[in-house]
mmCIF file of N, CA and C in Angstrom:
data_model
loop_
_atom_site.group_PDB
_atom_site.id
_atom_site.type_symbol
_atom_site.label_atom_id
_atom_site.label_comp_id
_atom_site.label_asym_id
_atom_site.label_seq_id
_atom_site.Cartn_x
_atom_site.Cartn_y
_atom_site.Cartn_z
ATOM 1 N N MET A 1 86.721 94.704 98.731
ATOM 2 C CA MET A 1 87.414 94.268 100.120
ATOM 3 C C MET A 1 88.558 94.071 100.066
ATOM 4 N N SER A 2 89.440 94.486 100.527
ATOM 5 C CA SER A 2 91.356 93.755 100.790
ATOM 6 C C SER A 2 91.308 92.276 100.843
ATOM 7 N N ASP A 3 92.396 92.428 99.970
ATOM 8 C CA ASP A 3 93.002 90.700 100.317
ATOM 9 C C ASP A 3 93.474 90.188 101.776
ATOM 10 N N PRO A 4 93.040 89.388 102.074
ATOM 11 C CA PRO A 4 93.451 88.724 103.401
ATOM 12 C C PRO A 4 94.739 88.497 103.416
ATOM 13 N N ARG A 5 95.272 88.291 102.221
ATOM 14 C CA ARG A 5 96.655 87.935 102.624
ATOM 15 C C ARG A 5 97.407 89.081 102.379
ATOM 16 N N TYR A 6 97.261 90.110 102.507
ATOM 17 C CA TYR A 6 97.920 91.520 102.703
ATOM 18 C C TYR A 6 97.691 92.191 103.820
ATOM 19 N N VAL A 7 98.496 92.976 105.151
ATOM 20 C CA VAL A 7 98.031 94.022 105.583
ATOM 21 C C VAL A 7 98.966 95.452 105.508
ATOM 22 N N VAL A 8 98.303 96.677 105.208
ATOM 23 C CA VAL A 8 98.790 97.590 105.244
ATOM 24 C C VAL A 8 98.945 98.571 106.366
ATOM 25 N N ARG A 9 100.483 99.052 105.761
ATOM 26 C CA ARG A 9 100.825 99.793 107.247
ATOM 27 C C ARG A 9 102.032 100.770 107.100
ATOM 28 N N ARG A 10 101.284 102.497 107.315
ATOM 29 C CA ARG A 10 102.063 103.059 107.530
ATOM 30 C C ARG A 10 103.862 102.594 108.078
ATOM 31 N N LEU A 11 104.490 103.426 107.541
ATOM 32 C CA LEU A 11 105.988 103.782 107.572
ATOM 33 C C LEU A 11 106.291 103.586 109.012
ATOM 34 N N SER A 12 105.355 104.130 109.634
ATOM 35 C CA SER A 12 105.486 104.221 111.442
ATOM 36 C C SER A 12 105.289 102.870 111.822
ATOM 37 N N GLY A 13 104.823 101.624 111.132
ATOM 38 C CA GLY A 13 104.019 100.666 111.531
ATOM 39 C C GLY A 13 102.705 100.655 111.802
ATOM 40 N N GLU A 14 102.243 101.439 111.860
ATOM 41 C CA GLU A 14 100.752 101.918 112.159
ATOM 42 C C GLU A 14 100.053 100.973 110.955
ATOM 43 N N PRO A 15 98.936 99.981 111.300
ATOM 44 C CA PRO A 15 98.066 99.252 110.348
ATOM 45 C C PRO A 15 97.002 100.232 109.802
ATOM 46 N N VAL A 16 97.301 100.542 108.473
ATOM 47 C CA VAL A 16 96.070 101.584 107.851
ATOM 48 C C VAL A 16 94.776 100.411 107.557
ATOM 49 N N ALA A 17 93.480 100.221 107.656
ATOM 50 C CA ALA A 17 92.081 99.879 107.377
ATOM 51 C C ALA A 17 91.541 100.365 105.992
ATOM 52 N N GLU A 18 90.809 99.838 105.442
ATOM 53 C CA GLU A 18 90.373 100.453 104.528
ATOM 54 C C GLU A 18 89.060 101.334 104.673
ATOM 55 N N ASN A 19 89.390 102.626 103.784
ATOM 56 C CA ASN A 19 88.551 104.146 103.879
ATOM 57 C C ASN A 19 89.300 104.398 104.840
ATOM 58 N N ASP A 20 90.166 104.383 105.609
ATOM 59 C CA ASP A 20 91.389 105.200 106.189
ATOM 60 C C ASP A 20 92.160 106.308 105.108
ATOM 61 N N GLU A 21 91.962 107.572 105.582
ATOM 62 C CA GLU A 21 92.957 108.741 105.038
ATOM 63 C C GLU A 21 94.250 108.218 104.574
ATOM 64 N N LEU A 22 94.846 108.369 103.611
ATOM 65 C CA LEU A 22 96.134 108.128 103.320
ATOM 66 C C LEU A 22 96.731 109.710 102.470
ATOM 67 N N THR A 23 98.289 110.212 102.709
ATOM 68 C CA THR A 23 98.629 111.342 101.400
ATOM 69 C C THR A 23 99.465 110.657 100.389
ATOM 70 N N VAL A 24 99.238 111.385 99.454
ATOM 71 C CA VAL A 24 99.721 110.207 97.959
ATOM 72 C C VAL A 24 101.000 111.754 97.922
ATOM 73 N N ASP A 25 101.646 111.367 97.662
ATOM 74 C CA ASP A 25 102.851 112.026 96.678
ATOM 75 C C ASP A 25 103.087 113.228 97.651
ATOM 76 N N SER A 26 103.089 113.175 98.782
ATOM 77 C CA SER A 26 103.211 113.866 99.838
ATOM 78 C C SER A 26 102.180 115.299 100.433
ATOM 79 N N ASN A 27 101.302 115.270 99.245
ATOM 80 C CA ASN A 27 100.279 116.271 99.423
ATOM 81 C C ASN A 27 98.491 115.981 99.341
ATOM 82 N N TYR A 28 98.548 114.873 98.503
ATOM 83 C CA TYR A 28 96.996 114.880 98.028
ATOM 84 C C TYR A 28 96.107 113.856 98.679
ATOM 85 N N PRO A 29 95.715 114.307 99.670
ATOM 86 C CA PRO A 29 94.746 113.189 100.618
ATOM 87 C C PRO A 29 93.798 112.113 99.678
ATOM 88 N N VAL A 30 93.755 110.797 99.612
ATOM 89 C CA VAL A 30 93.310 109.777 99.517
ATOM 90 C C VAL A 30 92.434 109.133 100.344
ATOM 91 N N THR A 31 91.839 107.906 100.125
ATOM 92 C CA THR A 31 91.106 106.860 100.953
ATOM 93 C C THR A 31 91.729 105.524 100.160
ATOM 94 N N LEU A 32 92.375 104.694 101.183
ATOM 95 C CA LEU A 32 92.497 103.516 100.578
ATOM 96 C C LEU A 32 91.122 102.664 100.236
ATOM 97 N N VAL A 33 91.553 102.179 99.364
ATOM 98 C CA VAL A 33 90.134 101.074 99.199
ATOM 99 C C VAL A 33 90.748 99.889 99.178
ATOM 100 N N ARG A 34 92.216 99.042 98.647
ATOM 101 C CA ARG A 34 92.252 97.842 99.124
ATOM 102 C C ARG A 34 93.694 97.502 98.690
ATOM 103 N N ALA A 35 94.341 96.453 99.041
ATOM 104 C CA ALA A 35 95.807 96.000 99.078
ATOM 105 C C ALA A 35 95.312 95.251 97.528
ATOM 106 N N VAL A 36 96.099 95.440 96.800
ATOM 107 C CA VAL A 36 96.445 94.508 95.458
ATOM 108 C C VAL A 36 97.101 93.713 95.510
ATOM 109 N N ASP A 37 98.540 93.976 95.513
ATOM 110 C CA ASP A 37 99.575 93.350 95.879
ATOM 111 C C ASP A 37 100.280 93.563 96.601
ATOM 112 N N ALA A 38 101.760 92.657 96.782
ATOM 113 C CA ALA A 38 102.481 93.088 97.925
ATOM 114 C C ALA A 38 103.476 94.551 97.034
ATOM 115 N N THR A 39 103.057 95.223 96.356
ATOM 116 C CA THR A 39 103.866 96.699 96.023
ATOM 117 C C THR A 39 102.905 97.527 95.589
ATOM 118 N N ARG A 40 101.654 97.168 95.289
ATOM 119 C CA ARG A 40 100.499 98.400 95.258
ATOM 120 C C ARG A 40 99.415 97.906 95.715
ATOM 121 N N ILE A 41 98.203 99.611 95.940
ATOM 122 C CA ILE A 41 97.104 99.620 96.380
ATOM 123 C C ILE A 41 96.284 100.082 95.748
ATOM 124 N N SER A 42 95.008 100.412 96.209
ATOM 125 C CA SER A 42 94.343 101.050 95.154
ATOM 126 C C SER A 42 93.163 101.646 96.220
ATOM 127 N N ILE A 43 93.567 102.696 95.581
ATOM 128 C CA ILE A 43 93.169 104.269 96.087
ATOM 129 C C ILE A 43 91.938 104.923 95.474
ATOM 130 N N ARG A 44 91.775 105.761 96.271
ATOM 131 C CA ARG A 44 89.829 106.620 95.723
ATOM 132 C C ARG A 44 90.435 108.078 96.148
ATOM 133 N N TRP A 45 90.543 108.791 95.055
ATOM 134 C CA TRP A 45 90.600 110.522 94.997
ATOM 135 C C TRP A 45 89.590 110.976 95.336
ATOM 136 N N GLY A 46 89.703 112.444 96.089
ATOM 137 C CA GLY A 46 88.729 113.199 96.057
ATOM 138 C C GLY A 46 87.512 113.123 95.745
ATOM 139 N N TRP A 47 87.790 113.138 93.943
ATOM 140 C CA TRP A 47 86.493 113.256 93.208
ATOM 141 C C TRP A 47 85.847 112.341 92.801
ATOM 142 N N GLY A 48 86.375 111.008 93.500
ATOM 143 C CA GLY A 48 85.590 110.189 93.189
ATOM 144 C C GLY A 48 86.425 108.985 92.589
ATOM 145 N N ALA A 49 87.581 109.007 91.813
ATOM 146 C CA ALA A 49 88.060 108.159 90.381
ATOM 147 C C ALA A 49 88.701 107.306 91.829
ATOM 148 N N VAL A 50 88.952 106.276 90.954
ATOM 149 C CA VAL A 50 89.907 104.991 91.842
ATOM 150 C C VAL A 50 91.072 104.701 90.781
ATOM 151 N N GLU A 51 92.230 104.879 91.410
ATOM 152 C CA GLU A 51 93.537 104.097 90.554
ATOM 153 C C GLU A 51 94.496 102.969 91.498
ATOM 154 N N GLU A 52 95.142 102.382 90.816
ATOM 155 C CA GLU A 52 96.207 101.728 91.293
ATOM 156 C C GLU A 52 97.160 102.155 91.254
ATOM 157 N N ILE A 53 98.059 102.644 92.518
ATOM 158 C CA ILE A 53 99.226 102.897 92.774
ATOM 159 C C ILE A 53 100.604 102.282 93.369
ATOM 160 N N LYS A 54 101.517 102.536 93.189
ATOM 161 C CA LYS A 54 102.656 102.211 93.851
ATOM 162 C C LYS A 54 102.402 102.245 95.858
ATOM 163 N N ALA A 55 102.375 101.090 96.223
ATOM 164 C CA ALA A 55 102.094 101.653 97.666
ATOM 165 C C ALA A 55 103.265 102.934 98.126
ATOM 166 N N SER A 56 104.737 102.925 97.481
ATOM 167 C CA SER A 56 105.332 104.155 98.258
ATOM 168 C C SER A 56 105.034 105.643 98.003
ATOM 169 N N ARG A 57 104.407 105.732 96.738
ATOM 170 C CA ARG A 57 103.602 106.899 96.675
ATOM 171 C C ARG A 57 102.708 107.225 97.903
ATOM 172 N N ALA A 58 101.847 106.172 98.503
ATOM 173 C CA ALA A 58 101.231 106.876 99.652
ATOM 174 C C ALA A 58 102.294 106.792 101.038
ATOM 175 N N ALA A 59 103.453 106.452 100.932
ATOM 176 C CA ALA A 59 104.260 106.229 102.326
ATOM 177 C C ALA A 59 103.618 104.983 103.060
ATOM 178 N N VAL A 60 103.488 104.109 102.424
ATOM 179 C CA VAL A 60 102.772 103.252 103.127
ATOM 180 C C VAL A 60 103.605 101.692 102.918
ATOM 181 N N VAL A 61 103.810 100.164 103.586
ATOM 182 C CA VAL A 61 104.408 99.217 103.086
ATOM 183 C C VAL A 61 102.417 98.011 102.935
ATOM 184 N N VAL A 62 102.850 97.278 102.074
ATOM 185 C CA VAL A 62 101.886 96.106 102.536
ATOM 186 C C VAL A 62 102.569 95.090 102.427
ATOM 187 N N ASP A 63 102.603 94.405 103.149
ATOM 188 C CA ASP A 63 103.200 93.162 103.970
ATOM 189 C C ASP A 63 102.489 91.589 103.760
ATOM 190 N N ARG A 64 102.589 90.747 103.304
ATOM 191 C CA ARG A 64 102.338 89.448 103.181
ATOM 192 C C ARG A 64 102.039 88.832 104.329
ATOM 193 N N VAL A 65 101.054 88.059 105.024
ATOM 194 C CA VAL A 65 100.807 87.621 106.067
ATOM 195 C C VAL A 65 100.091 86.088 106.003
#
């Protein structure tokens, strides 16, 4: 479950919820698991692996609320 202190948004400003699809490194589809902190998110790759990455790799920003 995401930390309620953080909100993930696309660069367009559109909010991203847990389990929404994102694109990493411009062409790899992934699913958002949660916001880890103000610069990192946790994602799930198509083959099931979960990884923490910098939010910028998925073209999103993490805002603290």
